[in-house]
PDB file of C-alpha atoms in Angstrom:
ATOM      1  CA  LEU X  24       7.190  22.840 -11.249  1.00 47.00           C
ATOM      2  CA  THR X  25       4.667  20.395 -12.641  1.00 40.00           C
ATOM      3  CA  ALA X  26       2.635  18.630  -9.996  1.00 51.00           C
ATOM      4  CA  PRO X  27       0.879  15.280 -10.566  1.00 55.00           C
ATOM      5  CA  PRO X  28      -2.458  15.679 -12.392  1.00 48.00           C
ATOM      6  CA  ALA X  29      -4.522  14.611  -9.382  1.00 44.00           C
ATOM      7  CA  VAL X  30      -3.146  17.473  -7.311  1.00 41.00           C
ATOM      8  CA  ALA X  31      -2.192  20.017  -9.934  1.00 37.00           C
ATOM      9  CA  VAL X  32      -3.731  22.853  -7.922  1.00 34.00           C
ATOM     10  CA  GLN X  33      -1.925  22.260  -4.655  1.00 41.00           C
ATOM     11  CA  PHE X  34       0.631  25.022  -5.287  1.00 38.00           C
ATOM     12  CA  ASN X  35      -2.079  27.549  -6.160  1.00 38.00           C
ATOM     13  CA  VAL X  36      -2.613  29.817  -3.170  1.00 36.00           C
ATOM     14  CA  SER X  37      -6.219  30.864  -2.590  1.00 38.00           C
ATOM     15  CA  SER X  38      -7.408  33.994  -4.410  1.00 38.00           C
ATOM     16  CA  ASN X  39      -8.598  35.314  -1.050  1.00 38.00           C
ATOM     17  CA  PRO X  40      -6.397  38.380  -0.332  1.00 34.00           C
ATOM     18  CA  CYS X  41      -5.938  37.107   3.195  1.00 33.00           C
ATOM     19  CA  TYR X  42      -3.380  34.656   1.825  1.00 31.00           C
ATOM     20  CA  HIS X  43      -1.390  37.021  -0.329  1.00 36.00           C
ATOM     21  CA  GLU X  44       1.849  38.496   0.939  1.00 40.00           C
ATOM     22  CA  PRO X  45       2.206  40.887   2.595  1.00 37.00           C
ATOM     23  CA  MET X  46      -0.878  40.013   4.602  1.00 41.00           C
ATOM     24  CA  PRO X  47      -3.150  43.020   5.209  1.00 40.00           C
ATOM     25  CA  ASP X  48      -3.850  43.883   8.828  1.00 39.00           C
ATOM     26  CA  THR X  49      -7.578  43.519   8.223  1.00 40.00           C
ATOM     27  CA  CYS X  50      -7.326  39.851   7.307  1.00 50.00           C
ATOM     28  CA  THR X  51      -8.334  37.055   9.592  1.00 59.00           C
ATOM     29  CA  SER X  52      -5.883  34.374  10.653  1.00 69.00           C
ATOM     30  CA  PRO X  53      -5.570  31.271   8.445  1.00 70.00           C
ATOM     31  CA  PRO X  54      -7.523  28.206   9.581  1.00 82.00           C
ATOM     32  CA  SER X  55      -6.008  25.816  12.096  1.00 89.00           C
ATOM     33  CA  PRO X  56      -5.303  22.244  10.954  1.00 95.00           C
ATOM     34  CA  THR X  57      -7.276  19.373  12.456  1.00 95.00           C
ATOM     35  CA  PRO X  58      -5.232  16.386  13.692  1.00 97.00           C
ATOM     36  CA  LEU X  59      -6.242  12.825  12.953  1.00 98.00           C
ATOM     37  CA  PRO X  60      -8.023  11.195  15.917  1.00 97.00           C
ATOM     38  CA  GLU X  61      -6.117   8.654  18.001  1.00 96.00           C
ATOM     39  CA  ARG X  62      -8.349   5.838  16.722  1.00 97.00           C
ATOM     40  CA  PHE X  63      -6.964   6.385  13.203  1.00 98.00           C
ATOM     41  CA  PHE X  64      -3.654   4.813  14.275  1.00 98.00           C
ATOM     42  CA  GLN X  65      -5.276   1.843  16.027  1.00 98.00           C
ATOM     43  CA  ARG X  66      -4.862  -0.613  13.150  1.00 97.00           C
ATOM     44  CA  ASP X  67      -2.394  -3.080  11.715  1.00 97.00           C
ATOM     45  CA  ALA X  68       0.814  -1.359  10.579  1.00 97.00           C
ATOM     46  CA  ARG X  69       0.316  -2.501   6.981  1.00 97.00           C
ATOM     47  CA  GLU X  70      -3.187  -1.072   6.788  1.00 98.00           C
ATOM     48  CA  LEU X  71      -2.008   2.090   8.548  1.00 98.00           C
ATOM     49  CA  ALA X  72       0.799   2.502   6.003  1.00 98.00           C
ATOM     50  CA  VAL X  73      -1.771   2.600   3.188  1.00 98.00           C
ATOM     51  CA  ALA X  74      -4.190   4.810   5.128  1.00 98.00           C
ATOM     52  CA  LEU X  75      -1.480   7.408   5.782  1.00 98.00           C
ATOM     53  CA  LEU X  76      -0.856   7.946   2.064  1.00 98.00           C
ATOM     54  CA  GLY X  77      -2.245  11.324   1.066  1.00 98.00           C
ATOM     55  CA  LYS X  78      -2.409  12.653   4.609  1.00 98.00           C
ATOM     56  CA  VAL X  79      -0.580  15.887   5.442  1.00 98.00           C
ATOM     57  CA  ILE X  80       2.141  16.277   8.071  1.00 98.00           C
ATOM     58  CA  ARG X  81       2.113  19.776   9.519  1.00 98.00           C
ATOM     59  CA  ARG X  82       4.884  21.166  11.698  1.00 98.00           C
ATOM     60  CA  ARG X  83       4.501  24.551  13.360  1.00 98.00           C
ATOM     61  CA  LEU X  84       7.777  26.423  13.507  1.00 97.00           C
ATOM     62  CA  ASP X  85       8.089  30.044  14.630  1.00 96.00           C
ATOM     63  CA  GLY X  86       4.395  30.625  13.964  1.00 95.00           C
ATOM     64  CA  GLN X  87       4.400  29.026  10.515  1.00 96.00           C
ATOM     65  CA  TRP X  88       2.823  25.717   9.593  1.00 98.00           C
ATOM     66  CA  LEU X  89       5.223  23.799   7.338  1.00 98.00           C
ATOM     67  CA  ALA X  90       3.505  20.994   5.441  1.00 98.00           C
ATOM     68  CA  ALA X  91       4.140  17.904   3.317  1.00 98.00           C
ATOM     69  CA  ARG X  92       1.808  15.283   1.912  1.00 98.00           C
ATOM     70  CA  ILE X  93       2.775  11.693   2.752  1.00 98.00           C
ATOM     71  CA  ILE X  94       3.442   9.920  -0.553  1.00 98.00           C
ATOM     72  CA  GLU X  95       5.463   6.862   0.525  1.00 98.00           C
ATOM     73  CA  THR X  96       5.332   4.611   3.584  1.00 98.00           C
ATOM     74  CA  GLU X  97       6.773   1.327   4.817  1.00 98.00           C
ATOM     75  CA  ALA X  98       5.276  -0.990   7.421  1.00 97.00           C
ATOM     76  CA  TYR X  99       7.290  -2.948   9.996  1.00 97.00           C
ATOM     77  CA  LEU X 100       6.046  -5.741  12.260  1.00 97.00           C
ATOM     78  CA  LEU X 101       7.532  -7.105  15.468  1.00 95.00           C
ATOM     79  CA  GLU X 102       7.687 -10.670  14.144  1.00 92.00           C
ATOM     80  CA  GLU X 103       9.611  -9.971  10.933  1.00 94.00           C
ATOM     81  CA  ARG X 104      13.366  -9.514  10.800  1.00 89.00           C
ATOM     82  CA  GLY X 105      13.406  -6.223   8.930  1.00 90.00           C
ATOM     83  CA  SER X 106      12.007  -4.290  11.884  1.00 94.00           C
ATOM     84  CA  HIS X 107      13.914  -2.496  14.618  1.00 93.00           C
ATOM     85  CA  ALA X 108      11.588  -3.997  17.215  1.00 93.00           C
ATOM     86  CA  SER X 109      12.646  -7.522  16.216  1.00 92.00           C
ATOM     87  CA  LEU X 110      16.056  -6.693  17.718  1.00 91.00           C
ATOM     88  CA  GLY X 111      14.442  -6.246  21.131  1.00 93.00           C
ATOM     89  CA  PHE X 112      13.213  -3.515  23.411  1.00 95.00           C
ATOM     90  CA  THR X 113      15.538  -0.604  24.192  1.00 96.00           C
ATOM     91  CA  GLN X 114      14.939   2.899  25.499  1.00 96.00           C
ATOM     92  CA  ALA X 115      15.658   4.244  22.033  1.00 95.00           C
ATOM     93  CA  ARG X 116      12.997   1.959  20.540  1.00 96.00           C
ATOM     94  CA  ARG X 117      10.466   2.275  23.323  1.00 97.00           C
ATOM     95  CA  ALA X 118       8.063   4.287  21.148  1.00 97.00           C
ATOM     96  CA  LEU X 119       7.329   1.162  19.082  1.00 97.00           C
ATOM     97  CA  PHE X 120       5.978  -0.473  22.251  1.00 97.00           C
ATOM     98  CA  MET X 121       3.847   2.519  23.234  1.00 98.00           C
ATOM     99  CA  PRO X 122       0.222   3.258  22.199  1.00 98.00           C
ATOM    100  CA  PRO X 123      -0.592   3.565  18.492  1.00 98.00           C
ATOM    101  CA  GLY X 124       0.238   6.996  17.126  1.00 98.00           C
ATOM    102  CA  THR X 125       3.385   7.474  19.224  1.00 98.00           C
ATOM    103  CA  ILE X 126       6.253   9.031  17.260  1.00 98.00           C
ATOM    104  CA  TYR X 127       9.343   6.861  16.832  1.00 98.00           C
ATOM    105  CA  MET X 128      12.473   8.681  15.660  1.00 98.00           C
ATOM    106  CA  TYR X 129      15.895   7.300  14.782  1.00 97.00           C
ATOM    107  CA  TYR X 130      18.977   8.260  12.814  1.00 97.00           C
ATOM    108  CA  ALA X 131      19.503   6.899   9.293  1.00 93.00           C
ATOM    109  CA  ARG X 132      22.483   7.782   7.147  1.00 87.00           C
ATOM    110  CA  GLY X 133      23.273  10.703   9.411  1.00 87.00           C
ATOM    111  CA  GLY X 134      19.781  12.183   9.340  1.00 96.00           C
ATOM    112  CA  ASP X 135      16.535  11.979  11.295  1.00 98.00           C
ATOM    113  CA  SER X 136      13.773   9.536  10.352  1.00 98.00           C
ATOM    114  CA  MET X 137      10.161   9.625  11.503  1.00 98.00           C
ATOM    115  CA  ASN X 138       7.818   6.724  12.221  1.00 98.00           C
ATOM    116  CA  CYS X 139       4.632   6.209  14.180  1.00 98.00           C
ATOM    117  CA  SER X 140       3.605   3.188  16.199  1.00 98.00           C
ATOM    118  CA  ALA X 141       0.647   1.067  15.125  1.00 98.00           C
ATOM    119  CA  GLN X 142      -1.592  -1.549  16.700  1.00 97.00           C
ATOM    120  CA  GLY X 143       0.400  -4.288  18.377  1.00 96.00           C
ATOM    121  CA  GLU X 144       3.616  -3.923  20.337  1.00 95.00           C
ATOM    122  CA  GLY X 145       6.685  -3.393  18.203  1.00 97.00           C
ATOM    123  CA  CYS X 146       4.784  -2.485  15.032  1.00 97.00           C
ATOM    124  CA  GLY X 147       5.043   0.816  13.197  1.00 98.00           C
ATOM    125  CA  VAL X 148       5.081   2.776   9.952  1.00 98.00           C
ATOM    126  CA  LEU X 149       8.012   4.664   8.460  1.00 98.00           C
ATOM    127  CA  LEU X 150       7.077   7.956   6.800  1.00 98.00           C
ATOM    128  CA  LYS X 151       9.379   7.424   3.855  1.00 98.00           C
ATOM    129  CA  SER X 152       8.836  10.538   1.739  1.00 98.00           C
ATOM    130  CA  GLY X 153       6.519  13.486   1.172  1.00 98.00           C
ATOM    131  CA  TYR X 154       5.624  16.312  -1.197  1.00 98.00           C
ATOM    132  CA  PRO X 155       5.343  19.962  -0.094  1.00 98.00           C
ATOM    133  CA  VAL X 156       1.847  21.342   0.359  1.00 98.00           C
ATOM    134  CA  VAL X 157       0.992  24.996  -0.155  1.00 98.00           C
ATOM    135  CA  ASP X 158      -2.513  25.979   0.908  1.00 97.00           C
ATOM    136  CA  ALA X 159      -4.404  28.354   3.183  1.00 96.00           C
ATOM    137  CA  VAL X 160      -2.788  26.900   6.313  1.00 97.00           C
ATOM    138  CA  SER X 161       0.718  26.635   4.856  1.00 97.00           C
ATOM    139  CA  PRO X 162       1.232  29.452   2.297  1.00 97.00           C
ATOM    140  CA  ASN X 163       4.165  30.064  -0.028  1.00 97.00           C
ATOM    141  CA  SER X 164       6.201  31.542   2.801  1.00 97.00           C
ATOM    142  CA  SER X 165       6.065  28.146   4.520  1.00 98.00           C
ATOM    143  CA  LEU X 166       7.480  26.469   1.427  1.00 98.00           C
ATOM    144  CA  ALA X 167      10.267  29.055   1.364  1.00 98.00           C
ATOM    145  CA  ARG X 168      11.090  28.227   4.990  1.00 98.00           C
ATOM    146  CA  MET X 169      11.273  24.527   4.156  1.00 98.00           C
ATOM    147  CA  GLN X 170      13.730  25.333   1.375  1.00 98.00           C
ATOM    148  CA  GLN X 171      15.836  27.323   3.850  1.00 98.00           C
ATOM    149  CA  LEU X 172      15.872  24.380   6.240  1.00 98.00           C
ATOM    150  CA  ASN X 173      16.858  21.876   3.551  1.00 98.00           C
ATOM    151  CA  PRO X 174      19.111  23.478   0.905  1.00 97.00           C
ATOM    152  CA  GLN X 175      21.239  21.588  -1.570  1.00 96.00           C
ATOM    153  CA  ARG X 176      24.841  20.829  -0.640  1.00 94.00           C
ATOM    154  CA  ASN X 177      26.016  23.838  -2.650  1.00 95.00           C
ATOM    155  CA  GLY X 178      23.713  26.101  -0.660  1.00 94.00           C
ATOM    156  CA  GLU X 179      21.206  26.673  -3.440  1.00 96.00           C
ATOM    157  CA  SER X 180      17.491  26.140  -2.905  1.00 96.00           C
ATOM    158  CA  ARG X 181      16.284  22.600  -3.404  1.00 97.00           C
ATOM    159  CA  LYS X 182      13.445  22.203  -5.909  1.00 97.00           C
ATOM    160  CA  PRO X 183      10.091  21.706  -4.130  1.00 97.00           C
ATOM    161  CA  GLU X 184       9.553  18.244  -5.600  1.00 97.00           C
ATOM    162  CA  ARG X 185      12.893  17.080  -4.133  1.00 97.00           C
ATOM    163  CA  LEU X 186      12.543  18.699  -0.703  1.00 98.00           C
ATOM    164  CA  CYS X 187      10.958  15.679   0.979  1.00 98.00           C
ATOM    165  CA  ALA X 188      11.974  12.893  -1.430  1.00 98.00           C
ATOM    166  CA  GLY X 189      13.343  10.597   1.282  1.00 97.00           C
ATOM    167  CA  GLN X 190      12.923   9.980   5.000  1.00 98.00           C
ATOM    168  CA  THR X 191      15.774  12.216   6.160  1.00 98.00           C
ATOM    169  CA  LEU X 192      14.947  14.959   3.651  1.00 98.00           C
ATOM    170  CA  LEU X 193      11.354  14.973   4.905  1.00 98.00           C
ATOM    171  CA  CYS X 194      12.432  15.454   8.507  1.00 98.00           C
ATOM    172  CA  ARG X 195      15.012  18.100   7.624  1.00 98.00           C
ATOM    173  CA  SER X 196      12.476  20.124   5.623  1.00 98.00           C
ATOM    174  CA  LEU X 197      10.043  20.092   8.555  1.00 98.00           C
ATOM    175  CA  ASP X 198      12.696  20.453  11.284  1.00 98.00           C
ATOM    176  CA  ILE X 199      11.652  17.221  13.011  1.00 98.00           C
ATOM    177  CA  ARG X 200      14.520  15.849  15.092  1.00 98.00           C
ATOM    178  CA  VAL X 201      15.186  12.725  17.121  1.00 98.00           C
ATOM    179  CA  PRO X 202      15.906  14.418  20.503  1.00 97.00           C
ATOM    180  CA  ASP X 203      12.752  16.532  20.291  1.00 97.00           C
ATOM    181  CA  TRP X 204      10.193  13.998  19.132  1.00 98.00           C
ATOM    182  CA  ASN X 205      11.172  10.407  19.868  1.00 98.00           C
ATOM    183  CA  ALA X 206       8.548   8.689  22.059  1.00 98.00           C
ATOM    184  CA  GLN X 207       6.303  11.763  21.940  1.00 98.00           C
ATOM    185  CA  GLY X 208       2.697  12.023  20.839  1.00 97.00           C
ATOM    186  CA  PHE X 209       1.447  14.219  18.042  1.00 97.00           C
ATOM    187  CA  ASN X 210       0.595  17.707  19.254  1.00 94.00           C
ATOM    188  CA  ALA X 211      -2.245  19.767  17.784  1.00 96.00           C
ATOM    189  CA  ASP X 212      -0.248  22.947  18.399  1.00 96.00           C
ATOM    190  CA  THR X 213       3.130  21.873  17.035  1.00 97.00           C
ATOM    191  CA  LEU X 214       3.184  18.624  15.039  1.00 98.00           C
ATOM    192  CA  LEU X 215       0.255  16.692  13.612  1.00 98.00           C
ATOM    193  CA  ILE X 216      -1.048  14.640  10.719  1.00 98.00           C
ATOM    194  CA  GLU X 217      -4.351  15.658   9.147  1.00 98.00           C
ATOM    195  CA  ASP X 218      -6.744  14.633   6.422  1.00 98.00           C
ATOM    196  CA  ASP X 219      -7.254  17.543   4.002  1.00 97.00           C
ATOM    197  CA  GLY X 220      -9.647  15.606   1.787  1.00 97.00           C
ATOM    198  CA  TYR X 221      -7.171  14.272  -0.762  1.00 97.00           C
ATOM    199  CA  HIS X 222      -7.082  10.503  -1.298  1.00 96.00           C
ATOM    200  CA  PRO X 223      -4.847   8.567  -3.723  1.00 98.00           C
ATOM    201  CA  GLU X 224      -6.623   6.915  -6.624  1.00 98.00           C
ATOM    202  CA  GLN X 225      -4.001   4.225  -7.130  1.00 98.00           C
ATOM    203  CA  VAL X 226      -1.348   2.779  -4.841  1.00 98.00           C
ATOM    204  CA  ILE X 227       1.872   0.983  -5.712  1.00 98.00           C
ATOM    205  CA  GLN X 228       2.848  -1.939  -3.475  1.00 97.00           C
ATOM    206  CA  ALA X 229       6.431  -3.162  -3.532  1.00 96.00           C
ATOM    207  CA  ALA X 230       9.228  -4.537  -1.385  1.00 96.00           C
ATOM    208  CA  ARG X 231      10.818  -2.155   1.105  1.00 96.00           C
ATOM    209  CA  LEU X 232      14.081  -0.383   0.347  1.00 96.00           C
ATOM    210  CA  GLY X 233      17.420  -0.944   2.039  1.00 93.00           C
ATOM    211  CA  ILE X 234      16.536  -4.122   3.930  1.00 92.00           C
ATOM    212  CA  PRO X 235      19.636  -6.353   4.330  1.00 91.00           C
ATOM    213  CA  SER X 236      19.658  -9.754   2.679  1.00 93.00           C
ATOM    214  CA  GLY X 237      18.188 -12.440   4.888  1.00 92.00           C
ATOM    215  CA  ARG X 238      16.059 -10.029   6.918  1.00 91.00           C
ATOM    216  CA  ASP X 239      12.720 -10.484   5.134  1.00 92.00           C
ATOM    217  CA  GLU X 240      13.701  -8.102   2.363  1.00 93.00           C
ATOM    218  CA  HIS X 241      11.106  -9.743   0.088  1.00 93.00           C
ATOM    219  CA  LEU X 242       8.064  -8.644   2.100  1.00 95.00           C
ATOM    220  CA  PRO X 243       5.878  -6.212   0.066  1.00 95.00           C
ATOM    221  CA  TYR X 244       5.418  -3.680   2.838  1.00 96.00           C
ATOM    222  CA  ARG X 245       6.189  -0.497   0.906  1.00 97.00           C
ATOM    223  CA  TRP X 246       3.372   1.659  -0.474  1.00 98.00           C
ATOM    224  CA  VAL X 247       3.541   4.703  -2.776  1.00 98.00           C
ATOM    225  CA  ASP X 248       0.849   7.070  -4.032  1.00 98.00           C
ATOM    226  CA  ALA X 249       1.031   6.330  -7.768  1.00 98.00           C
ATOM    227  CA  ALA X 250       0.417   9.985  -8.698  1.00 98.00           C
ATOM    228  CA  TYR X 251       3.665  10.889  -6.924  1.00 98.00           C
ATOM    229  CA  ALA X 252       5.802   7.885  -7.902  1.00 98.00           C
ATOM    230  CA  ALA X 253       8.384  10.092  -9.639  1.00 97.00           C
ATOM    231  CA  HIS X 254       8.896  12.115  -6.457  1.00 97.00           C
ATOM    232  CA  CYS X 255       9.407   9.408  -3.820  1.00 97.00           C
ATOM    233  CA  THR X 256      12.684   7.921  -2.551  1.00 96.00           C
ATOM    234  CA  ARG X 257      13.084   5.692  -5.602  1.00 95.00           C
ATOM    235  CA  ASN X 258      10.533   5.482  -8.378  1.00 96.00           C
ATOM    236  CA  PRO X 259       9.028   1.964  -8.238  1.00 95.00           C
ATOM    237  CA  LEU X 260       7.841   2.392 -11.841  1.00 94.00           C
ATOM    238  CA  GLY X 261      11.351   2.730 -13.276  1.00 89.00           C
ATOM    239  CA  ARG X 262      12.174   1.277 -16.682  1.00 89.00           C
ATOM    240  CA  SER X 263      13.812  -1.804 -15.216  1.00 91.00           C
ATOM    241  CA  ARG X 264      10.906  -2.548 -12.908  1.00 92.00           C
ATOM    242  CA  LYS X 265       8.381  -5.164 -13.998  1.00 93.00           C
ATOM    243  CA  PRO X 266       4.710  -5.048 -12.966  1.00 93.00           C
ATOM    244  CA  GLY X 267       3.635  -8.176 -11.119  1.00 92.00           C
ATOM    245  CA  HIS X 268       7.239  -8.954 -10.254  1.00 92.00           C
ATOM    246  CA  ASP X 269       8.744  -5.821  -8.738  1.00 94.00           C
ATOM    247  CA  TYR X 270       5.492  -4.039  -7.884  1.00 96.00           C
ATOM    248  CA  HIS X 271       1.704  -4.176  -8.027  1.00 96.00           C
ATOM    249  CA  LEU X 272      -0.532  -1.266  -9.027  1.00 96.00           C
ATOM    250  CA  LEU X 273      -3.747  -1.305  -7.018  1.00 97.00           C
ATOM    251  CA  GLU X 274      -6.822   0.812  -6.524  1.00 97.00           C
ATOM    252  CA  HIS X 275      -6.628   2.543  -3.158  1.00 96.00           C
ATOM    253  CA  ASP X 276      -9.522   0.599  -1.615  1.00 95.00           C
ATOM    254  CA  THR X 277      -8.050  -2.668  -2.862  1.00 95.00           C
ATOM    255  CA  ALA X 278      -4.687  -1.772  -1.348  1.00 96.00           C
ATOM    256  CA  LEU X 279      -6.340  -1.138   2.016  1.00 94.00           C
ATOM    257  CA  ARG X 280      -8.186  -4.463   1.941  1.00 92.00           C
ATOM    258  CA  SER X 281      -5.194  -6.531   0.839  1.00 91.00           C
ATOM    259  CA  ALA X 282      -2.504  -4.820   2.940  1.00 93.00           C
ATOM    260  CA  VAL X 283      -2.832  -7.091   5.952  1.00 89.00           C
ATOM    261  CA  SER X 284      -2.905 -10.300   3.926  1.00 77.00           C
ATOM    262  CA  GLY X 285       0.513  -9.526   2.442  1.00 55.00           C
ATOM    263  CA  ALA X 286      -0.447 -11.822  -0.417  1.00 48.00           C
ATOM    264  CA  LEU X 287       1.516  -9.955  -3.101  1.00 45.00           C
ATOM    265  CA  PRO X 288       5.181 -11.006  -2.826  1.00 40.00           C
ATOM    266  CA  CYS X 289       7.669  -8.837  -4.712  1.00 38.00           C
ATOM    267  CA  SER X 290      11.303  -9.274  -5.610  1.00 39.00           C
ATOM    268  CA  GLN X 291      13.986  -6.608  -5.392  1.00 38.00           C
ATOM    269  CA  ALA X 292      16.079  -8.331  -8.022  1.00 32.00           C
TER     270      ALA X 292
END
C-alpha cells in the first residue's frame, strides 16, 4: 500500500513496544483521542466542509478505536435544491435543524451515510469518504477490524485504501448506523472527530456527485484533499476532467476563505 506523500508515515506504528502486538502487560494504555470543541462546527456549511478535511473520525467498538481521515466532503444549504432540508422538516431530517455538530444519518443506495449539522437551520456537511488511520490510538488491529466489518462481496479483505472510499463504505468500516446515531451528538467515549495535527496542503473544489438535474447540481460544494484524490469516491482529477471547468485546485487557506462565496462554478459535463 502506497500512501500519499504528505502522509506516507500514517501506516507506520510507533516503535514504542507498547503498540506492538501482543501488548506486554507492563505497557500503559494508548492515549485517548480529543474531540473537536462544539464551536468548531458553528460555521457556514461550506466553510465547515473544508475545515473537516484532514480531521480524523474515531469510533470506539468493543474497546478498539477504529479511525479514518476525512478526505472528501460535500456541503448542503437549506436554500438550495440539492439538500434534504429543502424538502422540508421531518423527524428523519430533524438533525439538520438541531445545533451545529449534530449527527445526521440517512440511507443511500442501501447503506448508511453520515453528516453533521452546521450553522443555520437545515445546513450540513456530508462526510463523503475517508482513508484509514493507523497510529498510537488506532493500531493495526483496528485496521484489521475495519476490514472485517467491510469485506469485499466475495468475502475477501478490502484493500485499506478502498475501505472508506465512499459515504456508505466509510460508515460500514466504522460500524456507524442510522438507528444508532441519527440526531445524536458526538460522544467522547464512543464516536468523535479530532484534529491530529494533519492539514491538507491543497484542496480540490468541484461540483457535488449524484445531484439530479435541475436541483442545483452545478454548485461547487464538494471538496477533496488533493493528496488523497485517487482514494475518494470518484477522482476529480481524472483524465477527462479539465481544471478550471470541472474543478479548481486551491491552497487550503484559499479554499477556506473562498468556500462561502461559492464564486467558482463547475460543470459536471
